[in-house]
């Protein structure tokens, strides 16, 4: 039994060496459907996996395959990253390059293999949620919203850098990131901007360096290519 940890460790031999591996405990498997629902992964990405991340769509095969391999290794060695509170920073200057898709693939795998709570949020939606608490008829307070986000076991903040870097925005980020660093909670970020070029408070950028390891996606958009591929497959049903 996992004694409430959620995963069970075991040893395997690889190249003559004992290597620790982990599998999700039966006690959390029954909760996975609810965990998937609570994760709020976008509907179109809820079934994405790292395995079906199609690198053949990219012209820059080297970068695409390196990103896919890094994502797979992150999942495989997640316990070690979790112990250090280390997440990922997936970035590419090009919109539609697959950053969010790969981040959600990692999240889906962590729910499946680790039975761990994941929360997905677009940064602009997060800020809108907090602003909505200022209305008189709001059901939740600003503190309740932020507490629910900063305490997630694994948090995905999608498209950081798209927001206007006001003092208020920086204050929200610092509150969330400071808590997560102090408690070694894993955070994954996606962005069109590399960390060092974000127009945010230097204190936030420093925390991003502390919290994450970079994964660079190719500087090309595959969103339209994926849409065309899906359309071609469905077209066959019309032509049969």
GROMACS .gro file of C-alpha atoms in nm:
model
  240
    1UNK     CA    1   0.000   0.000   0.000
    2UNK     CA    2   0.105   0.360  -0.054
    3UNK     CA    3   0.013   0.481   0.299
    4UNK     CA    4  -0.164   0.780   0.150
    5UNK     CA    5   0.122   0.882  -0.082
    6UNK     CA    6  -0.070   0.783  -0.394
    7UNK     CA    7   0.215   0.595  -0.564
    8UNK     CA    8   0.408   0.277  -0.493
    9UNK     CA    9   0.783   0.252  -0.552
   10UNK     CA   10   0.957  -0.054  -0.692
   11UNK     CA   11   1.302  -0.143  -0.824
   12UNK     CA   12   1.386  -0.262  -1.175
   13UNK     CA   13   1.714  -0.362  -1.335
   14UNK     CA   14   1.832  -0.140  -1.620
   15UNK     CA   15   2.176  -0.204  -1.770
   16UNK     CA   16   2.269  -0.399  -1.460
   17UNK     CA   17   2.171  -0.116  -1.225
   18UNK     CA   18   1.878  -0.102  -0.984
   19UNK     CA   19   1.651   0.191  -1.080
   20UNK     CA   20   1.357   0.313  -0.873
   21UNK     CA   21   1.026   0.338  -1.058
   22UNK     CA   22   0.679   0.434  -0.939
   23UNK     CA   23   0.324   0.329  -1.022
   24UNK     CA   24  -0.007   0.478  -0.915
   25UNK     CA   25  -0.173   0.301  -0.625
   26UNK     CA   26  -0.513   0.135  -0.665
   27UNK     CA   27  -0.646   0.365  -0.393
   28UNK     CA   28  -0.634   0.666  -0.627
   29UNK     CA   29  -0.727   0.500  -0.958
   30UNK     CA   30  -1.095   0.514  -0.869
   31UNK     CA   31  -1.066   0.893  -0.826
   32UNK     CA   32  -0.909   0.959  -1.167
   33UNK     CA   33  -1.233   1.047  -1.354
   34UNK     CA   34  -1.307   1.315  -1.093
   35UNK     CA   35  -0.946   1.435  -1.100
   36UNK     CA   36  -0.964   1.474  -1.478
   37UNK     CA   37  -1.281   1.679  -1.443
   38UNK     CA   38  -1.133   1.902  -1.175
   39UNK     CA   39  -0.814   1.959  -1.376
   40UNK     CA   40  -1.008   2.172  -1.629
   41UNK     CA   41  -0.791   2.055  -1.918
   42UNK     CA   42  -0.937   2.208  -2.239
   43UNK     CA   43  -1.181   1.962  -2.396
   44UNK     CA   44  -0.986   1.933  -2.719
   45UNK     CA   45  -0.672   1.836  -2.524
   46UNK     CA   46  -0.820   1.601  -2.264
   47UNK     CA   47  -0.709   1.287  -2.451
   48UNK     CA   48  -0.369   1.412  -2.564
   49UNK     CA   49  -0.064   1.211  -2.467
   50UNK     CA   50   0.307   1.263  -2.512
   51UNK     CA   51   0.313   0.944  -2.716
   52UNK     CA   52   0.071   1.085  -2.976
   53UNK     CA   53   0.251   1.421  -2.993
   54UNK     CA   54   0.317   1.412  -3.368
   55UNK     CA   55   0.666   1.547  -3.436
   56UNK     CA   56   0.632   1.466  -3.807
   57UNK     CA   57   0.422   1.782  -3.846
   58UNK     CA   58   0.727   1.997  -3.776
   59UNK     CA   59   0.999   2.098  -4.018
   60UNK     CA   60   1.238   2.142  -3.725
   61UNK     CA   61   1.249   1.775  -3.634
   62UNK     CA   62   1.545   1.810  -3.400
   63UNK     CA   63   1.376   2.061  -3.168
   64UNK     CA   64   1.039   1.884  -3.184
   65UNK     CA   65   1.184   1.544  -3.096
   66UNK     CA   66   1.395   1.693  -2.816
   67UNK     CA   67   1.085   1.855  -2.665
   68UNK     CA   68   0.888   1.530  -2.685
   69UNK     CA   69   1.173   1.332  -2.529
   70UNK     CA   70   1.212   1.586  -2.247
   71UNK     CA   71   0.839   1.568  -2.172
   72UNK     CA   72   0.846   1.188  -2.163
   73UNK     CA   73   1.149   1.185  -1.934
   74UNK     CA   74   0.988   1.440  -1.705
   75UNK     CA   75   0.691   1.208  -1.658
   76UNK     CA   76   0.914   0.903  -1.611
   77UNK     CA   77   1.122   1.079  -1.344
   78UNK     CA   78   0.845   1.291  -1.197
   79UNK     CA   79   0.901   1.182  -0.836
   80UNK     CA   80   1.254   1.325  -0.845
   81UNK     CA   81   1.130   1.655  -0.993
   82UNK     CA   82   0.841   1.667  -0.746
   83UNK     CA   83   1.074   1.631  -0.450
   84UNK     CA   84   1.258   1.943  -0.568
   85UNK     CA   85   0.942   2.128  -0.670
   86UNK     CA   86   1.075   2.159  -1.026
   87UNK     CA   87   0.835   2.230  -1.308
   88UNK     CA   88   0.875   2.317  -1.675
   89UNK     CA   89   0.873   2.633  -1.884
   90UNK     CA   90   0.752   2.548  -2.235
   91UNK     CA   91   0.815   2.833  -2.474
   92UNK     CA   92   0.824   2.933  -2.839
   93UNK     CA   93   0.784   3.277  -2.992
   94UNK     CA   94   0.543   3.128  -3.246
   95UNK     CA   95   0.175   3.090  -3.163
   96UNK     CA   96   0.028   2.747  -3.228
   97UNK     CA   97   0.360   2.569  -3.187
   98UNK     CA   98   0.222   2.300  -2.952
   99UNK     CA   99   0.322   2.439  -2.612
  100UNK     CA  100  -0.019   2.406  -2.449
  101UNK     CA  101  -0.081   2.071  -2.615
  102UNK     CA  102   0.244   1.927  -2.476
  103UNK     CA  103   0.184   2.074  -2.128
  104UNK     CA  104  -0.163   1.917  -2.117
  105UNK     CA  105  -0.021   1.586  -2.239
  106UNK     CA  106   0.213   1.590  -1.940
  107UNK     CA  107  -0.078   1.677  -1.708
  108UNK     CA  108  -0.289   1.390  -1.844
  109UNK     CA  109  -0.001   1.150  -1.787
  110UNK     CA  110   0.055   1.269  -1.430
  111UNK     CA  111  -0.310   1.211  -1.346
  112UNK     CA  112  -0.294   0.866  -1.505
  113UNK     CA  113   0.043   0.747  -1.373
  114UNK     CA  114   0.077   0.937  -1.046
  115UNK     CA  115  -0.283   0.998  -0.946
  116UNK     CA  116  -0.189   1.356  -0.867
  117UNK     CA  117  -0.413   1.663  -0.860
  118UNK     CA  118  -0.361   1.897  -1.157
  119UNK     CA  119  -0.513   2.239  -1.225
  120UNK     CA  120  -0.498   2.407  -1.567
  121UNK     CA  121  -0.552   2.782  -1.599
  122UNK     CA  122  -0.493   3.035  -1.872
  123UNK     CA  123  -0.324   3.334  -1.712
  124UNK     CA  124  -0.574   3.584  -1.855
  125UNK     CA  125  -0.864   3.372  -1.724
  126UNK     CA  126  -0.699   3.359  -1.381
  127UNK     CA  127  -0.674   3.737  -1.364
  128UNK     CA  128  -1.034   3.774  -1.483
  129UNK     CA  129  -1.152   3.532  -1.213
  130UNK     CA  130  -0.981   3.739  -0.947
  131UNK     CA  131  -1.121   4.066  -1.082
  132UNK     CA  132  -1.471   3.915  -1.080
  133UNK     CA  133  -1.445   3.873  -0.702
  134UNK     CA  134  -1.453   4.251  -0.669
  135UNK     CA  135  -1.816   4.253  -0.784
  136UNK     CA  136  -2.082   4.277  -0.516
  137UNK     CA  137  -2.250   3.952  -0.620
  138UNK     CA  138  -1.933   3.741  -0.628
  139UNK     CA  139  -1.960   3.399  -0.460
  140UNK     CA  140  -1.586   3.382  -0.382
  141UNK     CA  141  -1.332   3.623  -0.239
  142UNK     CA  142  -0.998   3.709  -0.396
  143UNK     CA  143  -0.823   3.514  -0.120
  144UNK     CA  144  -1.034   3.203  -0.182
  145UNK     CA  145  -0.954   3.211  -0.555
  146UNK     CA  146  -0.580   3.257  -0.502
  147UNK     CA  147  -0.564   2.998  -0.224
  148UNK     CA  148  -0.731   2.738  -0.445
  149UNK     CA  149  -0.480   2.803  -0.721
  150UNK     CA  150  -0.158   2.829  -0.525
  151UNK     CA  151  -0.223   2.506  -0.333
  152UNK     CA  152  -0.277   2.283  -0.639
  153UNK     CA  153  -0.037   1.988  -0.636
  154UNK     CA  154   0.051   2.053  -1.001
  155UNK     CA  155  -0.044   2.384  -1.162
  156UNK     CA  156  -0.032   2.474  -1.531
  157UNK     CA  157  -0.030   2.848  -1.602
  158UNK     CA  158  -0.088   2.883  -1.973
  159UNK     CA  159   0.040   3.178  -2.177
  160UNK     CA  160   0.226   3.377  -1.913
  161UNK     CA  161   0.347   3.704  -2.064
  162UNK     CA  162   0.017   3.774  -2.244
  163UNK     CA  163  -0.100   3.991  -1.953
  164UNK     CA  164  -0.026   4.359  -1.896
  165UNK     CA  165   0.248   4.369  -1.630
  166UNK     CA  166   0.079   4.602  -1.384
  167UNK     CA  167   0.174   4.625  -1.018
  168UNK     CA  168  -0.145   4.438  -0.930
  169UNK     CA  169  -0.067   4.155  -1.173
  170UNK     CA  170   0.285   4.119  -1.035
  171UNK     CA  171   0.144   4.108  -0.683
  172UNK     CA  172  -0.089   3.821  -0.778
  173UNK     CA  173   0.196   3.626  -0.937
  174UNK     CA  174   0.429   3.681  -0.641
  175UNK     CA  175   0.165   3.559  -0.397
  176UNK     CA  176   0.112   3.238  -0.595
  177UNK     CA  177   0.475   3.168  -0.682
  178UNK     CA  178   0.612   3.238  -0.333
  179UNK     CA  179   0.373   2.988  -0.180
  180UNK     CA  180   0.451   2.724  -0.440
  181UNK     CA  181   0.827   2.767  -0.404
  182UNK     CA  182   0.806   2.747  -0.025
  183UNK     CA  183   0.603   2.426  -0.045
  184UNK     CA  184   0.791   2.274  -0.341
  185UNK     CA  185   0.478   2.251  -0.553
  186UNK     CA  186   0.526   2.179  -0.923
  187UNK     CA  187   0.425   2.445  -1.175
  188UNK     CA  188   0.429   2.422  -1.554
  189UNK     CA  189   0.422   2.740  -1.762
  190UNK     CA  190   0.370   2.799  -2.132
  191UNK     CA  191   0.469   3.122  -2.301
  192UNK     CA  192   0.550   3.294  -2.628
  193UNK     CA  193   0.831   3.474  -2.446
  194UNK     CA  194   1.148   3.337  -2.292
  195UNK     CA  195   1.179   3.399  -1.918
  196UNK     CA  196   1.457   3.655  -1.948
  197UNK     CA  197   1.248   3.869  -2.186
  198UNK     CA  198   0.925   3.874  -1.985
  199UNK     CA  199   0.811   4.227  -1.899
  200UNK     CA  200   0.742   4.129  -1.541
  201UNK     CA  201   0.900   4.225  -1.211
  202UNK     CA  202   1.253   4.085  -1.184
  203UNK     CA  203   1.146   3.908  -0.865
  204UNK     CA  204   0.896   3.704  -1.067
  205UNK     CA  205   1.152   3.618  -1.335
  206UNK     CA  206   1.397   3.506  -1.065
  207UNK     CA  207   1.130   3.276  -0.925
  208UNK     CA  208   1.060   3.128  -1.268
  209UNK     CA  209   1.429   3.040  -1.301
  210UNK     CA  210   1.414   2.878  -0.958
  211UNK     CA  211   1.096   2.683  -1.030
  212UNK     CA  212   1.137   2.553  -1.384
  213UNK     CA  213   1.348   2.391  -1.651
  214UNK     CA  214   1.310   2.514  -2.010
  215UNK     CA  215   1.161   2.313  -2.296
  216UNK     CA  216   1.184   2.491  -2.630
  217UNK     CA  217   0.923   2.415  -2.896
  218UNK     CA  218   0.999   2.474  -3.267
  219UNK     CA  219   0.948   2.823  -3.402
  220UNK     CA  220   0.665   2.718  -3.632
  221UNK     CA  221   0.289   2.681  -3.604
  222UNK     CA  222   0.136   2.337  -3.642
  223UNK     CA  223  -0.217   2.432  -3.538
  224UNK     CA  224  -0.334   2.473  -3.896
  225UNK     CA  225  -0.152   2.159  -4.006
  226UNK     CA  226  -0.323   1.957  -3.731
  227UNK     CA  227  -0.660   2.100  -3.835
  228UNK     CA  228  -0.597   2.005  -4.197
  229UNK     CA  229  -0.493   1.654  -4.096
  230UNK     CA  230  -0.812   1.609  -3.892
  231UNK     CA  231  -1.022   1.743  -4.180
  232UNK     CA  232  -0.857   1.505  -4.427
  233UNK     CA  233  -0.936   1.207  -4.204
  234UNK     CA  234  -1.301   1.313  -4.170
  235UNK     CA  235  -1.318   1.389  -4.542
  236UNK     CA  236  -1.269   1.019  -4.609
  237UNK     CA  237  -1.603   0.953  -4.440
  238UNK     CA  238  -1.772   1.192  -4.681
  239UNK     CA  239  -1.607   1.040  -4.987
  240UNK     CA  240  -1.669   0.673  -4.902
   0.00000   0.00000   0.00000
